[in-house]
CSV table of C-alpha atoms and ligand atoms in Angstrom, one decimal:
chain,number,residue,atom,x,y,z
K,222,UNK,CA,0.0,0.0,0.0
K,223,UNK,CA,1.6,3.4,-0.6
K,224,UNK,CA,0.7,6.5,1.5
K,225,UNK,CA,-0.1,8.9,-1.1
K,226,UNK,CA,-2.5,11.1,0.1
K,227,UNK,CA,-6.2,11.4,-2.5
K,228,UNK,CA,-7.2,14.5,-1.1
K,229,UNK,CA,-5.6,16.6,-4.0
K,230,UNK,CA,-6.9,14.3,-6.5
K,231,UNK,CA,-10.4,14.7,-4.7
K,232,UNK,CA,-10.1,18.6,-4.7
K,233,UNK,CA,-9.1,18.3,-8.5
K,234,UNK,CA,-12.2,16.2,-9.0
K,235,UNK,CA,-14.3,18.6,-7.2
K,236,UNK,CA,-12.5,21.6,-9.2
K,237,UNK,CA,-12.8,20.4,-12.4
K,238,UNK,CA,-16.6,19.9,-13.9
K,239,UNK,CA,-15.8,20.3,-17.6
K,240,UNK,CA,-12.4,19.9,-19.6
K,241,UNK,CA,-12.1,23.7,-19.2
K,242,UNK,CA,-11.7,23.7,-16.0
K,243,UNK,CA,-9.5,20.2,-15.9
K,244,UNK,CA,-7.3,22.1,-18.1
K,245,UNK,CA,-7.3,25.2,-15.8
K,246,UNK,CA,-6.9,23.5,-12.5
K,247,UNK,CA,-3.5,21.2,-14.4
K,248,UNK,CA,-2.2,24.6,-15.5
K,249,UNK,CA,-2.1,26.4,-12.2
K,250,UNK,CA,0.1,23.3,-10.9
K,251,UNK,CA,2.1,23.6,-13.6
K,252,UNK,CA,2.3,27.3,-13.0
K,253,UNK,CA,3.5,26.7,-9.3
K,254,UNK,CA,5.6,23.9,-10.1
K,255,UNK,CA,7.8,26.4,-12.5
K,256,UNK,CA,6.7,25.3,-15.9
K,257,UNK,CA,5.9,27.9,-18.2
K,258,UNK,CA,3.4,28.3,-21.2
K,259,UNK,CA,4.4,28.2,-24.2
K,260,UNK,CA,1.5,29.6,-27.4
K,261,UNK,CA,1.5,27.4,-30.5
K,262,UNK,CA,1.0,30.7,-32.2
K,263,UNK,CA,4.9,31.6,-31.5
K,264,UNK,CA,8.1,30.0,-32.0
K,265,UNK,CA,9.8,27.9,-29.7
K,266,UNK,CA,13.2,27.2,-28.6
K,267,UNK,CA,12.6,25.8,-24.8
K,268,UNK,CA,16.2,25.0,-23.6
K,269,UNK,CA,17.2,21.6,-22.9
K,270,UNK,CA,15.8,20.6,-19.1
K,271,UNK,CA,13.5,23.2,-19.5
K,272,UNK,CA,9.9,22.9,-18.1
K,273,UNK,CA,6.9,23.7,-20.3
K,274,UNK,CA,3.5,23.7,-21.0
K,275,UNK,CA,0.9,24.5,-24.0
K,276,UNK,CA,-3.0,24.2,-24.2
K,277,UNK,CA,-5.2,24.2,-27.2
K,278,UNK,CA,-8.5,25.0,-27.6
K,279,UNK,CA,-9.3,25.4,-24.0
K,280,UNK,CA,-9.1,22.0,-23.2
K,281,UNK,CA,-6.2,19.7,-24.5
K,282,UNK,CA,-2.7,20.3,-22.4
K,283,UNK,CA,0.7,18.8,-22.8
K,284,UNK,CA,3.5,19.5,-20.0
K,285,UNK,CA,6.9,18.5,-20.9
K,286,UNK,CA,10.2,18.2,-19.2
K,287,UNK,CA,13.1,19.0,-22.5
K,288,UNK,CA,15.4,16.1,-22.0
K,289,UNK,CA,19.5,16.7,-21.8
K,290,UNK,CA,19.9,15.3,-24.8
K,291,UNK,CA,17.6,15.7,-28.5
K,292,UNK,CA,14.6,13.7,-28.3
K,293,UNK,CA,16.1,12.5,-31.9
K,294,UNK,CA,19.2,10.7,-29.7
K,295,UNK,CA,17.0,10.0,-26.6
K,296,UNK,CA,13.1,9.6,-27.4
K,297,UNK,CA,10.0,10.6,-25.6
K,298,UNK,CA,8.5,9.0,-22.6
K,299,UNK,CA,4.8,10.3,-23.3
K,300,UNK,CA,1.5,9.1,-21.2
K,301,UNK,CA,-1.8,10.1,-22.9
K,302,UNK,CA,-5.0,10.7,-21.1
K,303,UNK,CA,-8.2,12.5,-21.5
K,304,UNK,CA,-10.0,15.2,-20.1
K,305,UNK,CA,-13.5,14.5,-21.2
K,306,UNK,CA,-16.3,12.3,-19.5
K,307,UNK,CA,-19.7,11.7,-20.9
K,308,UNK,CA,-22.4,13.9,-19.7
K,309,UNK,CA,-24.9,16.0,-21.1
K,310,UNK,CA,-24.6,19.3,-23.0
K,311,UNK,CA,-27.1,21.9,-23.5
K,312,UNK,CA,-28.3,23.0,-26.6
K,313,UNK,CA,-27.8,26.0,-28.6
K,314,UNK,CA,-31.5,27.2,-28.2
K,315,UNK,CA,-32.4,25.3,-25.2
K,316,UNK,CA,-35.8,26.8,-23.5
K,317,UNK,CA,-38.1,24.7,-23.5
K,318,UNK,CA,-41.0,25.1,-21.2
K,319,UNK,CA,-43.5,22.1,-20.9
K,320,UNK,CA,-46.6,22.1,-18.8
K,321,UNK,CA,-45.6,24.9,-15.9
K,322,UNK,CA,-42.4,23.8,-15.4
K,323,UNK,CA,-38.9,25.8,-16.8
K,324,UNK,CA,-36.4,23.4,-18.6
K,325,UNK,CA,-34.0,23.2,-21.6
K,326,UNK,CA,-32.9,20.7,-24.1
K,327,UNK,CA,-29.7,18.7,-23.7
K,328,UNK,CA,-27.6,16.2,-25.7
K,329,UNK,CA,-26.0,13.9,-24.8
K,330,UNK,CA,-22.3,13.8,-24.8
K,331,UNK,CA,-20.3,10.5,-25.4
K,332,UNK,CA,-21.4,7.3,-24.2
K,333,UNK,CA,-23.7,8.6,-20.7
K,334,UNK,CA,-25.0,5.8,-18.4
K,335,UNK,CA,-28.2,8.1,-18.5
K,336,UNK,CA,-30.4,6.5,-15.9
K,337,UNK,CA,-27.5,7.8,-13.4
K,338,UNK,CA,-28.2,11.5,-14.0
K,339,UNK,CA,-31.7,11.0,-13.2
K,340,UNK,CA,-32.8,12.4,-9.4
K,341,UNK,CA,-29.3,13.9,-8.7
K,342,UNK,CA,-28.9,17.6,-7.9
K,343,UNK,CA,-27.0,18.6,-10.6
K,344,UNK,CA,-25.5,22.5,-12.1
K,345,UNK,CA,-24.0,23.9,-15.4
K,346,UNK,CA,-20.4,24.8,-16.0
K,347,UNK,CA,-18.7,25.2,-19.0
K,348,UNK,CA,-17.4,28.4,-21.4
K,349,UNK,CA,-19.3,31.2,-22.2
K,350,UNK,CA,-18.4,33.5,-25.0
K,351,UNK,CA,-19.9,37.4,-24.5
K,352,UNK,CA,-19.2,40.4,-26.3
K,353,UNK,CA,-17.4,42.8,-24.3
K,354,UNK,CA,-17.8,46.3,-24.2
K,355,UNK,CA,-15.3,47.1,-26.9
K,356,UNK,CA,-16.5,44.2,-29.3
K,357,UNK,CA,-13.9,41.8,-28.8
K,358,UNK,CA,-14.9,37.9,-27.6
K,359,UNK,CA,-14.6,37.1,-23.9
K,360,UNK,CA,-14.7,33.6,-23.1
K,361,UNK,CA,-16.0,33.3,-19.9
K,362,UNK,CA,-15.5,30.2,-17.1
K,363,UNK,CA,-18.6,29.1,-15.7
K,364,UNK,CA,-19.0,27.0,-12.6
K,365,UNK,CA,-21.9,27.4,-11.1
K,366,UNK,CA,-22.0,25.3,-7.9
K,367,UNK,CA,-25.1,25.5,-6.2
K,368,UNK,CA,-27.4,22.3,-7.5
K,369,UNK,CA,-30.9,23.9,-9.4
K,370,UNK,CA,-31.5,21.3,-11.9
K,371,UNK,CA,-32.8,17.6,-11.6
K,372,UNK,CA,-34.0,15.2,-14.7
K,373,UNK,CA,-37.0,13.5,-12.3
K,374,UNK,CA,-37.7,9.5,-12.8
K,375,UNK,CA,-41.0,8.8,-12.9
K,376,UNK,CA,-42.9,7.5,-10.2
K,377,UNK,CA,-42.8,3.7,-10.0
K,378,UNK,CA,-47.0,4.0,-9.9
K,379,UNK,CA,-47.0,4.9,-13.5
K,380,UNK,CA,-44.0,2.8,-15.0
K,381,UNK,CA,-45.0,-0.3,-13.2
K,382,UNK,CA,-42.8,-2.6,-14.7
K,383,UNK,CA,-39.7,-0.6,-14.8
K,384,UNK,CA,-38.2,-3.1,-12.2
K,385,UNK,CA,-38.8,-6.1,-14.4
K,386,UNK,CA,-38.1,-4.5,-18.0
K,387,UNK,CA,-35.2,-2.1,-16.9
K,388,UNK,CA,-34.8,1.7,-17.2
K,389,UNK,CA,-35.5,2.9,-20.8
K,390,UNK,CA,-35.3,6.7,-21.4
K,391,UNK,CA,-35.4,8.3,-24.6
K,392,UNK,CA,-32.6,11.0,-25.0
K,393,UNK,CA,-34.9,13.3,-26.2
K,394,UNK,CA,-38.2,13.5,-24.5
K,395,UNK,CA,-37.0,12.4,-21.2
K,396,UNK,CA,-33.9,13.9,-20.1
K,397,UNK,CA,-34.5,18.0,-20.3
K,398,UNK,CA,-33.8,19.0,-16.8
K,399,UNK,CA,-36.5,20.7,-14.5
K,400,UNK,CA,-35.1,24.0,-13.0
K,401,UNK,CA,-38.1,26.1,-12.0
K,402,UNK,CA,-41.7,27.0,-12.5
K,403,UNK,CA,-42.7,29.2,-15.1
K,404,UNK,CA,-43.9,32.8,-14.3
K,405,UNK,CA,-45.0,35.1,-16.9
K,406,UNK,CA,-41.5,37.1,-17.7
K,407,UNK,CA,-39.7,33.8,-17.6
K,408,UNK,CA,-41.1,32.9,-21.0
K,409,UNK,CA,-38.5,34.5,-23.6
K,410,UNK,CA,-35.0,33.3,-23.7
K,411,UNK,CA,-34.7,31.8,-19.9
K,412,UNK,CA,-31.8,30.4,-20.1
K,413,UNK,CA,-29.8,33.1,-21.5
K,414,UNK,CA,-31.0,35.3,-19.3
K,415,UNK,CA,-30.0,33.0,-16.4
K,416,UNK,CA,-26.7,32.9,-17.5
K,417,UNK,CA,-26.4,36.2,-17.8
K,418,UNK,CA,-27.2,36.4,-14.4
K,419,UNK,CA,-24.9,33.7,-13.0
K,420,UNK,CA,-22.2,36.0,-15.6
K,421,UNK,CA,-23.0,39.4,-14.5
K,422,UNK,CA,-23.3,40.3,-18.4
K,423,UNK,CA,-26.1,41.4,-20.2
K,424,UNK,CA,-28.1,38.5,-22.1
K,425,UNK,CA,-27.8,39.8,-25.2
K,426,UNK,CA,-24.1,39.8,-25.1
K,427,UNK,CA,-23.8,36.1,-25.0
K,428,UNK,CA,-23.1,35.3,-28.2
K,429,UNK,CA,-22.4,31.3,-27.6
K,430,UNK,CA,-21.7,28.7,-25.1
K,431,UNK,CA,-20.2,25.4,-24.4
K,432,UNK,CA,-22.2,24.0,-21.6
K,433,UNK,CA,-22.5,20.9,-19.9
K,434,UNK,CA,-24.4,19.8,-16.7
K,435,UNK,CA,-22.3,17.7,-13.5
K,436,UNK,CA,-23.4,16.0,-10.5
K,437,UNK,CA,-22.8,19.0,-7.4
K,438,UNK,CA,-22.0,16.3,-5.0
K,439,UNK,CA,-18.5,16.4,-3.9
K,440,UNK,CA,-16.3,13.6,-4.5
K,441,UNK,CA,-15.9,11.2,-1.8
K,442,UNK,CA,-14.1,8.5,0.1
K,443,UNK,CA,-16.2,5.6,1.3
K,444,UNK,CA,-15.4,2.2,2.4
K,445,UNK,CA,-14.5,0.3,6.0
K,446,UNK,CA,-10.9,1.0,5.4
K,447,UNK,CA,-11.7,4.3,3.2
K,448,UNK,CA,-10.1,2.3,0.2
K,449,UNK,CA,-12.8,3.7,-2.5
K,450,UNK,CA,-12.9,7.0,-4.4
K,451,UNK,CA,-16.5,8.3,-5.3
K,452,UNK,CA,-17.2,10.8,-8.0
K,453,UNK,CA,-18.2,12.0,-11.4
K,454,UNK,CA,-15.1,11.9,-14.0
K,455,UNK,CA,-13.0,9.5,-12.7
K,456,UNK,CA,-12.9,8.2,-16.0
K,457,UNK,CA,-10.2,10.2,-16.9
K,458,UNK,CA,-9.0,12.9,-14.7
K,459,UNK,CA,-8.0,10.3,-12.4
K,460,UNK,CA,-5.6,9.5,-15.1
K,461,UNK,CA,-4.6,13.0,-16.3
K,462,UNK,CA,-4.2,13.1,-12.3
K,463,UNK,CA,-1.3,10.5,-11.6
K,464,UNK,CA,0.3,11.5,-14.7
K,465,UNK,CA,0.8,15.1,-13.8
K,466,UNK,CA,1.9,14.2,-10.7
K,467,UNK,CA,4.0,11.7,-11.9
K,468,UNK,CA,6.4,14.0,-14.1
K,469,UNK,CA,5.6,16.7,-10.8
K,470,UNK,CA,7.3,14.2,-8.5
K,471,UNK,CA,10.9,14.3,-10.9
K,472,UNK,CA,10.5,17.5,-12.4
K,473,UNK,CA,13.9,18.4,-10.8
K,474,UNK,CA,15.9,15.4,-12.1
K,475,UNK,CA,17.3,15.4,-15.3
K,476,UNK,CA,17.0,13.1,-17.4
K,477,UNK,CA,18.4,12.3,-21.3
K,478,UNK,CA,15.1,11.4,-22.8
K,479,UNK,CA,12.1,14.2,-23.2
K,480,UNK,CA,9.0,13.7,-20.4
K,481,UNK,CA,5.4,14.5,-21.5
K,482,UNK,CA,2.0,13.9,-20.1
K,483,UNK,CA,-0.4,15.0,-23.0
K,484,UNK,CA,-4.2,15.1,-21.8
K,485,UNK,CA,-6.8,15.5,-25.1
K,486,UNK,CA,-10.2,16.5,-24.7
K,487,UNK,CA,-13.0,14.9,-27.3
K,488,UNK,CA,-11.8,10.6,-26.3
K,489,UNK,CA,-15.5,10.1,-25.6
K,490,UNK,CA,-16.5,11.0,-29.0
K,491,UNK,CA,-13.7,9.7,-31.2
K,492,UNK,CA,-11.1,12.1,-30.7
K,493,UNK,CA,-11.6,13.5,-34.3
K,494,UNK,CA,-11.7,17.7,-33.2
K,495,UNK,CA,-9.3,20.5,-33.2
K,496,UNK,CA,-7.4,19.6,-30.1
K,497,UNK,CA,-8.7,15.3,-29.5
K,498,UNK,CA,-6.0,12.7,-29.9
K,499,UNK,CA,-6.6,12.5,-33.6
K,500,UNK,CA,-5.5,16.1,-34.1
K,501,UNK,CA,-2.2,18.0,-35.3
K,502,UNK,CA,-1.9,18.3,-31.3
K,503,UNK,CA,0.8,15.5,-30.5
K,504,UNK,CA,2.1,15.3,-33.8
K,505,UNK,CA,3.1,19.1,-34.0
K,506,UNK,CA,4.3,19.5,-30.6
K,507,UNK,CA,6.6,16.3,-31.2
K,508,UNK,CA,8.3,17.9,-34.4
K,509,UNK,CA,8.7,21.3,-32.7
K,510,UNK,CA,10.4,20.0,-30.2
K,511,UNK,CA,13.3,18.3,-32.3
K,512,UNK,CA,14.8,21.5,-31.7
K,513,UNK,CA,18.1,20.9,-33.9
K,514,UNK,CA,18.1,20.5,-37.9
K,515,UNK,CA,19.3,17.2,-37.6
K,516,UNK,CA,17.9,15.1,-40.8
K,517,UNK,CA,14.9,13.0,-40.0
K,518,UNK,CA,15.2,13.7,-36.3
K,519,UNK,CA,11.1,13.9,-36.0
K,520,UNK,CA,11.6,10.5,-37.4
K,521,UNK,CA,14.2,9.4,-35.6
K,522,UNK,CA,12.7,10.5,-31.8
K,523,UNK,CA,9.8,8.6,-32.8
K,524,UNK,CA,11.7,5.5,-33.6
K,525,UNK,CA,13.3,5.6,-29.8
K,526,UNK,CA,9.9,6.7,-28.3
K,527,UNK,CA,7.1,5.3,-25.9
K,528,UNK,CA,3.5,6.3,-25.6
K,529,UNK,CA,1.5,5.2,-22.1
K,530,UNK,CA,-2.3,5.4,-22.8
K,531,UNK,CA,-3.4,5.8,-19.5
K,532,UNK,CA,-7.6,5.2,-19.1
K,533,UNK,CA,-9.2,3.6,-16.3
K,534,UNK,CA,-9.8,0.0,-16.1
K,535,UNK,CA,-13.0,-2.3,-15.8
K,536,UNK,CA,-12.8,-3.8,-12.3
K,537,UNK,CA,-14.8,-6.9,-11.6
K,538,UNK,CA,-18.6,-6.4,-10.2
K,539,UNK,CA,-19.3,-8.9,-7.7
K,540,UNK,CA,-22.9,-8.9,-8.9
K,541,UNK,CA,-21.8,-9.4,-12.8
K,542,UNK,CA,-18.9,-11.6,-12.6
K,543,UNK,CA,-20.4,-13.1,-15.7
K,544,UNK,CA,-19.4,-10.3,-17.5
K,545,UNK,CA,-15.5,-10.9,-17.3
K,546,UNK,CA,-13.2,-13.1,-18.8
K,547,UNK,CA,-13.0,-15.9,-15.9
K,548,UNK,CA,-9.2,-15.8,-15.6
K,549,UNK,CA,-9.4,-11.8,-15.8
K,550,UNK,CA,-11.0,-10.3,-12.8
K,551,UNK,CA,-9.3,-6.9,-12.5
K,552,UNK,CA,-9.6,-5.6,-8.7
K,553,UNK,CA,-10.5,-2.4,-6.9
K,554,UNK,CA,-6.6,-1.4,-5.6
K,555,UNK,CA,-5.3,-4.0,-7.0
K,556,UNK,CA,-2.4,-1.7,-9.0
K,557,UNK,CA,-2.5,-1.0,-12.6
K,558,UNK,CA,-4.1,-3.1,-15.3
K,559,UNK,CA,-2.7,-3.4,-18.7
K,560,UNK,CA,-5.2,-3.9,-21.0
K,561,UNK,CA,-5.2,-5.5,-24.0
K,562,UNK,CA,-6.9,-6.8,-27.3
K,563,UNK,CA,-6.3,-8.8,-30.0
K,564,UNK,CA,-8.2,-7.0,-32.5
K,565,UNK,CA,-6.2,-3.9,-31.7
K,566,UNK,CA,-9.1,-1.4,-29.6
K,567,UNK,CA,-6.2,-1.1,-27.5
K,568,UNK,CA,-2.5,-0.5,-28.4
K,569,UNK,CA,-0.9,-3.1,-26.1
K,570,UNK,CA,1.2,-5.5,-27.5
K,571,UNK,CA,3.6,-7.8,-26.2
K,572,UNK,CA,7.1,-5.4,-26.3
K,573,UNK,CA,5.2,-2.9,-24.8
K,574,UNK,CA,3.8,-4.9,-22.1
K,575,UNK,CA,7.5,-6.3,-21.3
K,576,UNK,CA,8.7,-3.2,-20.6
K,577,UNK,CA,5.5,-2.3,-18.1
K,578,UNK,CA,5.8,-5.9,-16.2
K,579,UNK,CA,9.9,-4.7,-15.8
K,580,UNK,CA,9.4,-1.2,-14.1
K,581,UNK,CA,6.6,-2.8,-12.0
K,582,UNK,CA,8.5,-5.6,-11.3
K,583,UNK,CA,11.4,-3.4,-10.2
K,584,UNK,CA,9.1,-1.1,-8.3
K,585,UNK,CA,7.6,-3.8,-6.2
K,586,UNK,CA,4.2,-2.5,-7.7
K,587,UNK,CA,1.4,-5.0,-7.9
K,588,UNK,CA,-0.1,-5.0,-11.5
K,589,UNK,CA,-3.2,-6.7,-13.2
K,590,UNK,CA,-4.2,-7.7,-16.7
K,591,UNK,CA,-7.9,-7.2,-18.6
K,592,UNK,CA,-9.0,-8.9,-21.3
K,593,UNK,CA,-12.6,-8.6,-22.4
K,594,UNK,CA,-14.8,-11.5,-23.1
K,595,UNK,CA,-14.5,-12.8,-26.4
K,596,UNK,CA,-18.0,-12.5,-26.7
K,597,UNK,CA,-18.3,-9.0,-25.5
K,598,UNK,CA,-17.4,-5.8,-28.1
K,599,UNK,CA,-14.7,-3.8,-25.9
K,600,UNK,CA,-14.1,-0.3,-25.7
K,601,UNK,CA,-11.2,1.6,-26.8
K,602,UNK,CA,-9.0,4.9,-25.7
K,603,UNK,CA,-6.7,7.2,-27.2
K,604,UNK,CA,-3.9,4.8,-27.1
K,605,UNK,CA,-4.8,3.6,-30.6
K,606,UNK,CA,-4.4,6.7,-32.8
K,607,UNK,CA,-1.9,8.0,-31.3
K,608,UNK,CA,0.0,4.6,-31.8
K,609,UNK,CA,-0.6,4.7,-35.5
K,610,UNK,CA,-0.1,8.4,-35.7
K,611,UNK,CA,3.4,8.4,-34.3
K,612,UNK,CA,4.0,4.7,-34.7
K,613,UNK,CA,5.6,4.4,-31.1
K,614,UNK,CA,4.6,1.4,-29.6
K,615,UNK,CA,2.1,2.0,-27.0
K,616,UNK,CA,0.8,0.4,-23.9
K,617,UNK,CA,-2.6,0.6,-22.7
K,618,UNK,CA,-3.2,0.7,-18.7
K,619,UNK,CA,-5.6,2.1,-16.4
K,620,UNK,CA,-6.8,2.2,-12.4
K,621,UNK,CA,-9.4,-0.6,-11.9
K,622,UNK,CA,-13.2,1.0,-11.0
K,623,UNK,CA,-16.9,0.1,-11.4
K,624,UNK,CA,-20.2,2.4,-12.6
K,625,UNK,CA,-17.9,3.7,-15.4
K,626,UNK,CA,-19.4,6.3,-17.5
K,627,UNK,CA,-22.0,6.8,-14.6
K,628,UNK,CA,-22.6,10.5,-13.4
K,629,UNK,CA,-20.8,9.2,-9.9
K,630,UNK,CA,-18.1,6.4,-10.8
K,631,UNK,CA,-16.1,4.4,-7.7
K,632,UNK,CA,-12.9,3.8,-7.9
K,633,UNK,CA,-10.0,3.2,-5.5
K,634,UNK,CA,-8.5,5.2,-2.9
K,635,UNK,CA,-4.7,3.4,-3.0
K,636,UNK,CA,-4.7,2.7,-7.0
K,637,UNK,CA,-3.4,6.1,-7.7
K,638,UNK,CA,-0.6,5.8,-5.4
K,639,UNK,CA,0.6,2.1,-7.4
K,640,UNK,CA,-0.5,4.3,-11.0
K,641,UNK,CA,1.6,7.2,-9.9
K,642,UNK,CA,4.9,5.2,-9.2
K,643,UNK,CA,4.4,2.8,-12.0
K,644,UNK,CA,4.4,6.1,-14.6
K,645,UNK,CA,7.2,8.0,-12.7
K,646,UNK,CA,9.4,4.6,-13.5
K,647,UNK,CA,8.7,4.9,-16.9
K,648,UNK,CA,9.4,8.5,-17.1
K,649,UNK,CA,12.9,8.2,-15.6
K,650,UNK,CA,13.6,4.9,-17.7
K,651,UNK,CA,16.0,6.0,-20.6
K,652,UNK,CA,16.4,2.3,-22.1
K,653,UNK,CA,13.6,0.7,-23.3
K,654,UNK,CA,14.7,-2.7,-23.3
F,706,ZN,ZN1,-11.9,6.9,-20.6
């Protein structure tokens, strides 16, 4: 067991309802840890052993440590993660008042275990964009923490078999949330006006927004020997989490080989936007950092190169054993679990996985394996495109939980200690083999 405490990864949890404010909330460590931000609209030259940073679009960040050497000699040691979760977004003319009550229309964002956001006390937070007084854009955070929204169930008396036949709501009639009573001058353009509110702006300056809703109950630690984690978004800032703090923990060593940890927004939708994990993103930053002419040397740091995909895990549910392999029952602080899949929706292969069972091996960390069933269809993560984008082999691996994709996962309280170590021996590792 380490003794890592969670309550910083609870507080970032807590801190960071959308990937705006994930992004945010990884910058200001960076910020106090010495790492400065770089803009992709300038030109670099970061010095070697240098600590920077650069976001795009709002949302995706990379934090790098320069190695001693050029990457082209020495490589990168990068670990991938996300910053999105599924949850629901509102819509770009949302009012939509039905039968007294004030609500809006949402969509739904990524793959949502929707029944979960139904009777929860849940917010809005997001970007706003407003005109300012002079004309320009102003994008403004929004993070509304007080709970005014719910998305009722109905009462068991009038969906009397929903015990028997299971939840079924449909993503457009059923989910716009209830977050008042209409009264006569509520009736044009509510929600904007709310907003503007919440903003101190004027509603007619908002000229767009991307908003999504989250759960208002704080994250959590639960369990007789507090070993679980409670909370919305585990799956992935518990990830993004222990691989910050993982290249934190070194940030003073030096080391030959060029540390990143690279978290892309958009992994819940296919990662194929501006800034997700099938964008210029990795791919750009990778070349500008071959900082000397050298011939090939993009090529050539690829070729000595490793990718982590780090993306949480499918622990075994004691009530749905039946749904994992037999000999793979991933467990609940159990250490990492490499995951892998033979038709390639993850990036693990065997080399890759060699040279994971070594560093845990050497660290004394435990560490697991997943395979799905063979009769199941298994998910995937970022570790795939960014394998065949870069062509460094990749390894997938991720904390163990349960309820993911719920609007209040569970996860463990110790596994970020085991994921933490396991990713700062990769960073420091300058062979390979
Ligand atoms: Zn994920």
């Amino acid at each position: 067991m380490t003794s890592e405490s969670p309550s910083q990864l609870l507080s970032f949890l807590d801190a960071s309802p959308t990937p705006f404010h994930a992004v945010e909330a990884l910058c200001l460590r960076l910020k106090a840890a010495g790492f400065k931000e770089l803009e992709e609209q300038e030109s670099w030259n970061p010095l070697p052993g240098s600590r920077c940073f650069v976001v795009r679009g709002g949302t995706s960040l990379a934090a790098w440590i320069q190695g001693t050497e050029p990457p082209s000699d020495s490589g990168f040691r990068l670990i991938g993660a996300h910053t999105d979760s599924p949850n629901l977004r509102i819509k770009p003319q949302p009012d939509l008042n039905q039968h007294g009550y004030l609500q809006f229309g949402v969509e739904v964002y990524g793959g949502a275990l929707l029944s979960s956001w139904a009777d929860r006390d849940l917010s809005v937070a997001g970007m706003v964009y407003v005109r300012s007084e002079s004309g320009k854009i102003e994008g403004h955070m929004l993070h509304h923490r007080d709970p005014f929204l719910r998305i009722p169930l109905l009462a068991i008396h009038l969906n009397r078999d929903v015990n028997e036949k299971g939840l079924v709501l449909n993503a457009q009639n059923h989910l716009p949330p209830i977050y008042g009573l209409e009264a006569e001058d509520d009736l044009n353009q509510g929600m904007h006006r709310l907003l503007a509110e919440m903003l101190k702006v004027e509603a007619e300056d908002i000229l767009s927004f991307d908003l999504s809703l989250f759960d208002t109950q704080p994250a959590a630690i639960l369990g007789k020997n507090q070993e679980f984690i409670v909370s919305g978004r585990l799956d992935n800032l518990y990830s993004c989490f222990c691989a910050l703090e993982a290249l934190l923990k070194d940030a003073e060593t030096e080391s030959p080989q060029t540390r990143m940890a690279v978290c892309f927004d958009h992994e819940e939708i296919g990662s194929m936007t501006t800034q997700g994990a099938r964008s210029s993103f990795i791919t750009s930053l990778l070349r500008r950092l071959n900082l000397e002419n050298a011939s090939q040397a993009f090529e050539r740091s690829c070729a000595r190169s490793m990718l982590i995909s780090a993306d949480m895990a499918h622990a075994v549910h004691p009530n749905f054993s039946e749904k994992h392999e037999p000999q793979h029952f991933p467990q609940i602080n159990g250490g990492p679990v490499i995951k892998i899949n033979a038709q390639g929706r993850y990036a693990t292969n065997g080399g890759s996985e060699a040279i994971f069972e070594q560093i845990c091996r050497e660290g004394e960390i435990p560490l697991q394996k997943f395979v799905n069933r063979t009769d199941l269809a298994c998910g995937s993560t970022i570790g795939p495109y960014v394998a065949g984008n870069l062509g460094v082999p990749t390894l997938d691996v991720g904390a163990a939980m349960l309820s993911m994709h719920s609007v209040r996962e569970m996860g463990g309280a110790f596994d970020f200690g085991w994921m933490t170590q396991a990713f700062r021996g990769f960073y420091t590792r300058s062979e390979l083999d």
